[in-house]
PDB file of C-alpha atoms in Angstrom:
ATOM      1  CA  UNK A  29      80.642 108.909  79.775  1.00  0.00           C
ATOM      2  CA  UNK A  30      81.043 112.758  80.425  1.00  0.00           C
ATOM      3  CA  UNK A  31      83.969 111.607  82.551  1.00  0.00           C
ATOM      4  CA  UNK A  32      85.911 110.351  79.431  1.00  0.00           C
ATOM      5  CA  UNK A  33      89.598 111.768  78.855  1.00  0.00           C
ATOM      6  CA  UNK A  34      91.202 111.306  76.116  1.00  0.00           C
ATOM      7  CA  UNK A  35      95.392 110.689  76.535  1.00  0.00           C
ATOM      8  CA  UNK A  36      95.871 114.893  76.808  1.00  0.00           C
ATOM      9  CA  UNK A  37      92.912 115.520  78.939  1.00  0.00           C
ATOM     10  CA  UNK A  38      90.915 117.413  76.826  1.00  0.00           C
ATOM     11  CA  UNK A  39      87.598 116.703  77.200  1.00  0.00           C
ATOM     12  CA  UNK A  40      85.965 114.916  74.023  1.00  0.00           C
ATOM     13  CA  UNK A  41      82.619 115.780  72.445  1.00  0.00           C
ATOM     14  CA  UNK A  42      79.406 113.592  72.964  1.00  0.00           C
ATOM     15  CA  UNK A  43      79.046 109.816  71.796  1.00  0.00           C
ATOM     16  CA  UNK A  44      77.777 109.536  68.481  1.00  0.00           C
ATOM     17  CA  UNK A  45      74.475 107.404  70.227  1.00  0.00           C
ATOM     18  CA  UNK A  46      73.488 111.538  71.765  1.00  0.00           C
ATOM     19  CA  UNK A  47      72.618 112.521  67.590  1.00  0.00           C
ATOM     20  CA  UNK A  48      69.549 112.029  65.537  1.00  0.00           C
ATOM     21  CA  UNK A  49      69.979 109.717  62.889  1.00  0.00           C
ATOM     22  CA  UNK A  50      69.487 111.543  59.347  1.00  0.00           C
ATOM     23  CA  UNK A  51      70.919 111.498  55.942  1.00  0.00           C
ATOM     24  CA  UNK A  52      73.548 114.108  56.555  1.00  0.00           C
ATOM     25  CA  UNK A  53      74.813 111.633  59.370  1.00  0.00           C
ATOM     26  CA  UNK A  54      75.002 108.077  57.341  1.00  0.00           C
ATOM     27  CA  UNK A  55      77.125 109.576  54.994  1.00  0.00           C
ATOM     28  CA  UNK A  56      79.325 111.903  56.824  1.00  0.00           C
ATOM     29  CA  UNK A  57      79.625 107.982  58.784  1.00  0.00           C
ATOM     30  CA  UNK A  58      80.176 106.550  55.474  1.00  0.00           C
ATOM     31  CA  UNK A  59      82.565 108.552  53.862  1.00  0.00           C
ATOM     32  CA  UNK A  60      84.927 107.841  56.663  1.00  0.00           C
ATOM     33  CA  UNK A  61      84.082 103.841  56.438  1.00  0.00           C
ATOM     34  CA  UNK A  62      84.652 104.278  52.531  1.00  0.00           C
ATOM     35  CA  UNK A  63      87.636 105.863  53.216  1.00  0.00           C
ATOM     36  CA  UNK A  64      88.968 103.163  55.490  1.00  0.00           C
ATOM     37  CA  UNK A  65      87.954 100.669  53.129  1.00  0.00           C
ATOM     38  CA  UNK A  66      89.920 102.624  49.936  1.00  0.00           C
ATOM     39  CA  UNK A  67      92.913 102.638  51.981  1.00  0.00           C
ATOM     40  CA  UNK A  68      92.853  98.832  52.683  1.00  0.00           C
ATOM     41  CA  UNK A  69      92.173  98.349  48.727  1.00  0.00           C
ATOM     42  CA  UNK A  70      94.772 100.005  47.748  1.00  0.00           C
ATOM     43  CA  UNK A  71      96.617  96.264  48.236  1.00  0.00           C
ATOM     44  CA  UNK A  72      94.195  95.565  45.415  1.00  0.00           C
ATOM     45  CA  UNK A  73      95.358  97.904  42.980  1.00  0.00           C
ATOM     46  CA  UNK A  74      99.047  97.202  44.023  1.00  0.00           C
ATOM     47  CA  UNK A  75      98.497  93.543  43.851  1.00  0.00           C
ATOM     48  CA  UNK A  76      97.304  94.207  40.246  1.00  0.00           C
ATOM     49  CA  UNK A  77      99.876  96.667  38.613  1.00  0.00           C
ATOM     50  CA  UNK A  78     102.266  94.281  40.499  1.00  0.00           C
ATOM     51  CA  UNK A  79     100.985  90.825  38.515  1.00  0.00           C
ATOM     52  CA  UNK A  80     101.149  92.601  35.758  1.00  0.00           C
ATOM     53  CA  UNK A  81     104.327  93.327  35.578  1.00  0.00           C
ATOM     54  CA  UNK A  82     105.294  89.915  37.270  1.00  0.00           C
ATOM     55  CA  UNK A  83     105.186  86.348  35.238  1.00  0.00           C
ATOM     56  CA  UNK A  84     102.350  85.274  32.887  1.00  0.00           C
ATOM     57  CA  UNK A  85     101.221  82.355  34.760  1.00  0.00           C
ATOM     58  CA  UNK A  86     100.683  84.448  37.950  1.00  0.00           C
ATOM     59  CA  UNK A  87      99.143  87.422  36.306  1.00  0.00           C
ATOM     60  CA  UNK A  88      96.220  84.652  35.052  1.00  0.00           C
ATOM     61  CA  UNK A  89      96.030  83.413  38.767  1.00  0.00           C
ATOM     62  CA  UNK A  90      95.245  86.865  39.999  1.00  0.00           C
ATOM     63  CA  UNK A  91      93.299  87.275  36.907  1.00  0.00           C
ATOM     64  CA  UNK A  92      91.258  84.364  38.115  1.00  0.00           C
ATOM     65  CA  UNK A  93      90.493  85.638  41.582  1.00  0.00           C
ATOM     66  CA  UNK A  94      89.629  89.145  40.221  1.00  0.00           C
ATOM     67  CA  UNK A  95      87.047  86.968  37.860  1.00  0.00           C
ATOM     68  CA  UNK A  96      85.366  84.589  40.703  1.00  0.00           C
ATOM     69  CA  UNK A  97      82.176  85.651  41.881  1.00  0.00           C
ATOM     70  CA  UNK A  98      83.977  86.360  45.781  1.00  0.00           C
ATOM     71  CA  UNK A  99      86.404  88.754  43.385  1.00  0.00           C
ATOM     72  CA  UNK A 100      83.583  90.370  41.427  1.00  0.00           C
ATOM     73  CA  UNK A 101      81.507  91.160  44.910  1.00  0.00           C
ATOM     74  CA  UNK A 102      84.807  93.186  46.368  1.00  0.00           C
ATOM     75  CA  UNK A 103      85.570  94.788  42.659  1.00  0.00           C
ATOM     76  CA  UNK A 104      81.639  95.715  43.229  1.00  0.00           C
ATOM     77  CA  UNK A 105      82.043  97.022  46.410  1.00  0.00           C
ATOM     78  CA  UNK A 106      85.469  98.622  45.648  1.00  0.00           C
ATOM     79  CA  UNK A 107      84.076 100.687  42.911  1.00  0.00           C
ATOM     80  CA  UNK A 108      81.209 101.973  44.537  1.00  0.00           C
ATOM     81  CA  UNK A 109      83.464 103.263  48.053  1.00  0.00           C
ATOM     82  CA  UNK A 110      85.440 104.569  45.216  1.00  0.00           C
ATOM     83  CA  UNK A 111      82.460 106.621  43.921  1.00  0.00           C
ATOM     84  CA  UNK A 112      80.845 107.419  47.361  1.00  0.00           C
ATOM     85  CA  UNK A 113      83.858 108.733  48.571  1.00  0.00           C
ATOM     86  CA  UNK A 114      84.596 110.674  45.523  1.00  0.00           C
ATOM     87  CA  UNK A 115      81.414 112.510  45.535  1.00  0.00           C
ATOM     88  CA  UNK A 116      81.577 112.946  49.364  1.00  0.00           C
ATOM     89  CA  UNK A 117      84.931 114.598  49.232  1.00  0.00           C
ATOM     90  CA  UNK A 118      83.816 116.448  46.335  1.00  0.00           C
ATOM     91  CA  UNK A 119      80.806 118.118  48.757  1.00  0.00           C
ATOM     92  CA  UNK A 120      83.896 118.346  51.390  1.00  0.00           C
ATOM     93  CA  UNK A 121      85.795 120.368  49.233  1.00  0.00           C
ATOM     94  CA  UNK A 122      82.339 122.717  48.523  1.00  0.00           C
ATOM     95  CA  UNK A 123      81.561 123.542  51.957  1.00  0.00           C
ATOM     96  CA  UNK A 124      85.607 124.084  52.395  1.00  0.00           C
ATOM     97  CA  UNK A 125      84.770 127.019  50.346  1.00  0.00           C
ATOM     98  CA  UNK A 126      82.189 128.485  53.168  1.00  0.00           C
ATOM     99  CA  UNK A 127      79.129 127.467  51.055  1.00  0.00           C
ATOM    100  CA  UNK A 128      76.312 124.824  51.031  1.00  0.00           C
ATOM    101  CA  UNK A 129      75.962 124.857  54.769  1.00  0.00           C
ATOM    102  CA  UNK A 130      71.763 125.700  55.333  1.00  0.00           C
ATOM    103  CA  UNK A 131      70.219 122.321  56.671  1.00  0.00           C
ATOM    104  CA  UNK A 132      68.325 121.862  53.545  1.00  0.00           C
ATOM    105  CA  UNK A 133      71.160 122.112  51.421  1.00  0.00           C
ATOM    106  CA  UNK A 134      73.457 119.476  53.553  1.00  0.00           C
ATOM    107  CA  UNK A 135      70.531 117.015  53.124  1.00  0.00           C
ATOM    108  CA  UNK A 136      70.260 117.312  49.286  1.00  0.00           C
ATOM    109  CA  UNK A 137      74.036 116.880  48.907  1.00  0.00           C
ATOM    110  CA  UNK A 138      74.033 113.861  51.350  1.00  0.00           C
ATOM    111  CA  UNK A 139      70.970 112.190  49.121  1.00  0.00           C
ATOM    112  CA  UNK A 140      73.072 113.372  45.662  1.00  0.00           C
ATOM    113  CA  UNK A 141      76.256 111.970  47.132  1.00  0.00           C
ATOM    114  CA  UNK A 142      74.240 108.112  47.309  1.00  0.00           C
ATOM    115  CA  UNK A 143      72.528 108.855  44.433  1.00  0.00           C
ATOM    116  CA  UNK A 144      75.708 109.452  42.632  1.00  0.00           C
ATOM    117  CA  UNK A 145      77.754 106.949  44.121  1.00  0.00           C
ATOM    118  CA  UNK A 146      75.089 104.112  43.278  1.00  0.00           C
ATOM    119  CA  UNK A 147      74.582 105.595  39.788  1.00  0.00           C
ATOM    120  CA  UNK A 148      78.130 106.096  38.316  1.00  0.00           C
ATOM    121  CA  UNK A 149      79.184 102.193  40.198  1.00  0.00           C
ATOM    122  CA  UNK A 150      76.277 101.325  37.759  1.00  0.00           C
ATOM    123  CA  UNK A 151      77.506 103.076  34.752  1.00  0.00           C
ATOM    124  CA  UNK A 152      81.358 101.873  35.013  1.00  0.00           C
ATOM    125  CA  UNK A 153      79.905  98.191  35.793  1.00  0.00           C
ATOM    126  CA  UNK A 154      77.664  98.014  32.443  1.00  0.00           C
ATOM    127  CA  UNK A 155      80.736  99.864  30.563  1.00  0.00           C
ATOM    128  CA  UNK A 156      82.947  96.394  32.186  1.00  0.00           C
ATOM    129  CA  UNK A 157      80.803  94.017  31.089  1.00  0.00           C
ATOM    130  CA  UNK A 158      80.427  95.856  27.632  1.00  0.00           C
ATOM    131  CA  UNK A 159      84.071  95.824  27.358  1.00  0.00           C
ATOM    132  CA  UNK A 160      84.342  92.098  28.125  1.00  0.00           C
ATOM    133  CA  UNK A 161      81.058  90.651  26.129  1.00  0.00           C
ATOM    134  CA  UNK A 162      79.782  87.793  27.895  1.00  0.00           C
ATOM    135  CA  UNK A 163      79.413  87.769  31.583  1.00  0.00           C
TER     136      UNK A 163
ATOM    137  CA  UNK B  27     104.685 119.478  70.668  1.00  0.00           C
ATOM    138  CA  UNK B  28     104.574 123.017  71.070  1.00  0.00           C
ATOM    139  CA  UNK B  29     100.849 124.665  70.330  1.00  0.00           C
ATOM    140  CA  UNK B  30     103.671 126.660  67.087  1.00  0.00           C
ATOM    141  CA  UNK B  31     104.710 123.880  65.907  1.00  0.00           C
ATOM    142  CA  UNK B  32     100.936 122.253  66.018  1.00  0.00           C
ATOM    143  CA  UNK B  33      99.766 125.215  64.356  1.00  0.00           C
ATOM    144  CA  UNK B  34     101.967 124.577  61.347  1.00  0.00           C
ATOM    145  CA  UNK B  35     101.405 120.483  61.102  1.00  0.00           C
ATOM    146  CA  UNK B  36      97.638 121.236  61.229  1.00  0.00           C
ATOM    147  CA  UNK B  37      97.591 123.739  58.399  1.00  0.00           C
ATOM    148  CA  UNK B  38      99.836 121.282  56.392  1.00  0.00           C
ATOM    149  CA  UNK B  39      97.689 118.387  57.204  1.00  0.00           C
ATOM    150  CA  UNK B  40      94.821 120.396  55.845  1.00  0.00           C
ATOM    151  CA  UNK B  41      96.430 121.818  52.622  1.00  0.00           C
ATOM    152  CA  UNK B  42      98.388 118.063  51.718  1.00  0.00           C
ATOM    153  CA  UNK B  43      94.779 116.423  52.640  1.00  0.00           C
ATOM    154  CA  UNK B  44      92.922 119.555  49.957  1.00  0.00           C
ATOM    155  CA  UNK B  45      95.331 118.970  47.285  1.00  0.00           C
ATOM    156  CA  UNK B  46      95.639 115.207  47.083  1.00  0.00           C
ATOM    157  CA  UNK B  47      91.766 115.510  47.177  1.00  0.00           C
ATOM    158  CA  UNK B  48      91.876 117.523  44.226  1.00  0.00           C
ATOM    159  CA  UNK B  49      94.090 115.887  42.053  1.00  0.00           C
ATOM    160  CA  UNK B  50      92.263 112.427  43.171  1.00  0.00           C
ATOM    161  CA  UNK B  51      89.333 113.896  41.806  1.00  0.00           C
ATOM    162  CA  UNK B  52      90.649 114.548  38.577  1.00  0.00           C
ATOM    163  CA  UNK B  53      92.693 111.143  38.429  1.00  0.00           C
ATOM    164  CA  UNK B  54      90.091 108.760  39.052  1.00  0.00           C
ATOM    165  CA  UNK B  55      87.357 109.113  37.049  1.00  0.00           C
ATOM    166  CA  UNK B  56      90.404 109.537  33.888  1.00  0.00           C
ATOM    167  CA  UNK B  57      92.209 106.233  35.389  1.00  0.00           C
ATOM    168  CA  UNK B  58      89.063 104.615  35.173  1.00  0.00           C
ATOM    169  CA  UNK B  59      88.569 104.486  31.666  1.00  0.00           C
ATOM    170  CA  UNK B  60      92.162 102.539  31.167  1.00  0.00           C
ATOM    171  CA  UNK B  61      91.161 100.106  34.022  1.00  0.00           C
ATOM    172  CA  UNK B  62      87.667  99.287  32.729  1.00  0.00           C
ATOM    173  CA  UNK B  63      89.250  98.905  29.133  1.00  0.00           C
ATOM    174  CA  UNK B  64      91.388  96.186  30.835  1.00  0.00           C
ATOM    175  CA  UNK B  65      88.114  94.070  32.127  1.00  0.00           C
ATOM    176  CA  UNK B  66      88.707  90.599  30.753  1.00  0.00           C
ATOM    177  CA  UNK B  67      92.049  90.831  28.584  1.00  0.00           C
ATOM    178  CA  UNK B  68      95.135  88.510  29.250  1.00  0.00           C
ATOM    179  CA  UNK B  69      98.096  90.121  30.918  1.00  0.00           C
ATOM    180  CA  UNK B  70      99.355  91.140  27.042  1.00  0.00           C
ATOM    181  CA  UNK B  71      96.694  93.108  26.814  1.00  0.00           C
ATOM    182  CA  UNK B  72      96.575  95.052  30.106  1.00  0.00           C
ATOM    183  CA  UNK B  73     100.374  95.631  29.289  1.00  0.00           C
ATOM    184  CA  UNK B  74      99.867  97.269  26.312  1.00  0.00           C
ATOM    185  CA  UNK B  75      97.426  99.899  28.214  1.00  0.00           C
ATOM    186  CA  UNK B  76      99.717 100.637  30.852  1.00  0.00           C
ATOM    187  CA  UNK B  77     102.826 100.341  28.599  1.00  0.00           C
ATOM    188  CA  UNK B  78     100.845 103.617  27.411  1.00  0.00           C
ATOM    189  CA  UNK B  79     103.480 106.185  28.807  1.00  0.00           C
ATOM    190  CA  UNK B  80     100.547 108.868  29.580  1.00  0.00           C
ATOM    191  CA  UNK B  81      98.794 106.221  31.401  1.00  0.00           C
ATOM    192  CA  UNK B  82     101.692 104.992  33.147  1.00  0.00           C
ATOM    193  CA  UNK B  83     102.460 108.286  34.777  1.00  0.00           C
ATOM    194  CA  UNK B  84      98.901 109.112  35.152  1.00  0.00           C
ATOM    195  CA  UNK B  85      99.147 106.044  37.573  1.00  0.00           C
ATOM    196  CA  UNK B  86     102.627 107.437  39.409  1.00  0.00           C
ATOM    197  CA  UNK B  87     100.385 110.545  40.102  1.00  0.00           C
ATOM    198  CA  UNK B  88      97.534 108.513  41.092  1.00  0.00           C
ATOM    199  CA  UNK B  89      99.847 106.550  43.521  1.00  0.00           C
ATOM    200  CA  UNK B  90     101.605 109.256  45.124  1.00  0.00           C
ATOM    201  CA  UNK B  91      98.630 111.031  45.887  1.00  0.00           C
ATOM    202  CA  UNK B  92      96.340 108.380  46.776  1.00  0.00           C
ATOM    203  CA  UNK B  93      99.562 107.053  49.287  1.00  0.00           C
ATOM    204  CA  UNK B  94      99.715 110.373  50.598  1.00  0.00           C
ATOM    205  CA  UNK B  95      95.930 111.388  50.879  1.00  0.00           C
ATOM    206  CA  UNK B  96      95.195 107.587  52.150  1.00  0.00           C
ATOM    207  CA  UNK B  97      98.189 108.217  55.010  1.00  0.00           C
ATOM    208  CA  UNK B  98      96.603 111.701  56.027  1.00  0.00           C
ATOM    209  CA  UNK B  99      92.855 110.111  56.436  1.00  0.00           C
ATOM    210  CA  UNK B 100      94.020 107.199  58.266  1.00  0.00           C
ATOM    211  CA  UNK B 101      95.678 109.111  60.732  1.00  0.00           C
ATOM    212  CA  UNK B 102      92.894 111.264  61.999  1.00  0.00           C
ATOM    213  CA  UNK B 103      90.882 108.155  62.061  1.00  0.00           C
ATOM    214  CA  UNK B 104      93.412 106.575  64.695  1.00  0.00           C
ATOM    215  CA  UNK B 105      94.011 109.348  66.372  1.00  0.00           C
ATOM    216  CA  UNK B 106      89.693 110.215  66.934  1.00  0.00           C
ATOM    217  CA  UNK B 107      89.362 106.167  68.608  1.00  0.00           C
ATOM    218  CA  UNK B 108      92.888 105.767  70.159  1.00  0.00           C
ATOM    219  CA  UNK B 109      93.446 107.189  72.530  1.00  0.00           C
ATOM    220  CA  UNK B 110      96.482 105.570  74.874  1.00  0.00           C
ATOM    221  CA  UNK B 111      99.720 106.830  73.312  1.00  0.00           C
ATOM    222  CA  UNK B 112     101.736 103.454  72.877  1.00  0.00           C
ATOM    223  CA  UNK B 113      99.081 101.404  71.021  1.00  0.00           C
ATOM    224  CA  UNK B 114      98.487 105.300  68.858  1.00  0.00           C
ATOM    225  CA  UNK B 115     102.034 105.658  68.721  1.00  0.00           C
ATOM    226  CA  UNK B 116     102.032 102.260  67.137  1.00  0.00           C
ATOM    227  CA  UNK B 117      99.281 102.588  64.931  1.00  0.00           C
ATOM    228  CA  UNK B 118     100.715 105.912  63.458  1.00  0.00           C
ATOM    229  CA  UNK B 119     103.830 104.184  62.817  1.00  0.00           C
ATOM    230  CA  UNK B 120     102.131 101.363  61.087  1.00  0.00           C
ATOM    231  CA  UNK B 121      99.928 103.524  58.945  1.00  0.00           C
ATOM    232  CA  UNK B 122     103.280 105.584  58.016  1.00  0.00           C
ATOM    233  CA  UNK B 123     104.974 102.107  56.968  1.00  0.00           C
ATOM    234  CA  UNK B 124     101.946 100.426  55.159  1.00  0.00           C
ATOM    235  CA  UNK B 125     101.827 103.830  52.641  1.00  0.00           C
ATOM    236  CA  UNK B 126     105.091 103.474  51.892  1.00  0.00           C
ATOM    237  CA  UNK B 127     104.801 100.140  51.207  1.00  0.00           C
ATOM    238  CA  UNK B 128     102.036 100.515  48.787  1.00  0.00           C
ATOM    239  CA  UNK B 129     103.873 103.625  46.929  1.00  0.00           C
ATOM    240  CA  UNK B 130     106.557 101.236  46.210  1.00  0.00           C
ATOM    241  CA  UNK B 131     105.307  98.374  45.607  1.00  0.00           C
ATOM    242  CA  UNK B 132     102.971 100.321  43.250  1.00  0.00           C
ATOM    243  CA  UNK B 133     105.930 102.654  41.768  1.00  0.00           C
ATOM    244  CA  UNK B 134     108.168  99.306  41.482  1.00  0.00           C
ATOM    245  CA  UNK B 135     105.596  97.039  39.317  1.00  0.00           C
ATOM    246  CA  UNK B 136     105.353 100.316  37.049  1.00  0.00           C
ATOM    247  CA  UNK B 137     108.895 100.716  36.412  1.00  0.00           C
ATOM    248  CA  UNK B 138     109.385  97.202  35.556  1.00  0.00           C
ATOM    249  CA  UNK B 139     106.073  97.940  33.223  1.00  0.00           C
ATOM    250  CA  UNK B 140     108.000 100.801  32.058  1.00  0.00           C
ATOM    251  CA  UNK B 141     111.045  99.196  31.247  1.00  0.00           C
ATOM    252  CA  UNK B 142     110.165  95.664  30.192  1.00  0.00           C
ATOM    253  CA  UNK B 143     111.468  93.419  32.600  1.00  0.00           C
TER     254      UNK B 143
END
């Protein structure tokens, strides 16, 4: 649509669908997702710190959720948009510096930012269950 | 708005969007450890780690930054796919209220943490 406008008329670059698909791509598309998703889950963390402070009964409730295997796949999920978008802003904030922009560069850090993200998710995970003992 | 006064809102969107960055980066991986520490234990026991006064306002710091850095993202990412002004207008406002929510919602539960009751 090279007619589109956006509401002040300037004219907008092309639709995503124009790109090739590579690496550098699905994660600059995926930090924003993660993003998204972080800022939605921040209920999560709010809804904790808030039972926790709130009546005993309730606290075990929540508790309960959080434990359920529905609860454990968006704690799963949580942690690792957590990680992916830590380790994407963290290769934000290095080319904010002027560096690390030669194509072969960008697609390393986008493979080290999943690589990461997967990897650390992993690491706090097997530190939870340590923490608790049984599954 | 005038293209001065854009000038200056961009720059401090920038900078606020940097330095939340930052300080998330240093926040979460140390917040993490309480949190994971808390996997499992009745509320007693995830009372007595945030009763922790250095966690506590560890997670104050988290908070206001996150609010603030979560507010900042959200907004370019309305105002990149909408694109009429009312429903944007709306949007904006609705992102504005929903971080302030959170902060004190968050803040709230922490002071009653805090203070015991």
């Amino acid at each position: 649509m090279a007619e589109a406008r956006n509401a002040d008329n300037r004219p907008l670059s092309p639709h995503l669908q124009i790109y090739h698909v590579g690496i550098h791509m699905l994660m600059s598309i995926l930090h924003r997702i993660t993003g998204a998703a972080l800022a939605v889950g921040t209920v999560l963390l709010a809804w904790w710190l808030w039972a926790a402070a709130g009546p005993e009964d309730y606290f075990d409730w929540v508790n309960g959720i959080a434990a359920s295997w529905p609860g454990r796949l968006v704690l799963l999920g949580y942690t690792w948009a957590l990680m992916h978008h830590l380790f994407g802003g963290l290769r934000h904030l290095i080319w904010d510096t002027g560096i690390g922009f030669e194509l072969s560069t960008v697609r390393r850090l986008s493979w080290l930012t999943l690589a990461c993200s997967i990897l650390t998710t992993l690491l706090i995970w097997i530190a939870a269950y340590g923490v608790r003992g049984a599954p | 708005m005038g293209a001065k006064r854009l000038e200056r809102v961009g720059a401090r969107h920038f900078w606020h969007q940097r330095a939340t960055a930052v300080a998330l980066l240093v926040l979460v991986p140390l917040l993490l450890v309480p949190v994971v520490a808390t996997v499992g234990s009745d509320q007693a026991g995830v009372r007595a780690v945030l009763g922790n006064p250095l966690v506590a306002a560890g997670f104050a710091v988290l908070i206001a930054a996150g609010v603030v850095h979560m507010r900042l993202g959200m907004q370019v990412i309305i105002e990149d796919y909408v694109h009429q002004p009312g429903p944007r207008r709306l949007l904006l406002a609705a992102n504005t209220v929903f971080a302030v929510i959170i902060a004190f919602g968050s803040l709230a539960a922490l002071l009653r943490l805090a203070l015991g009751f």
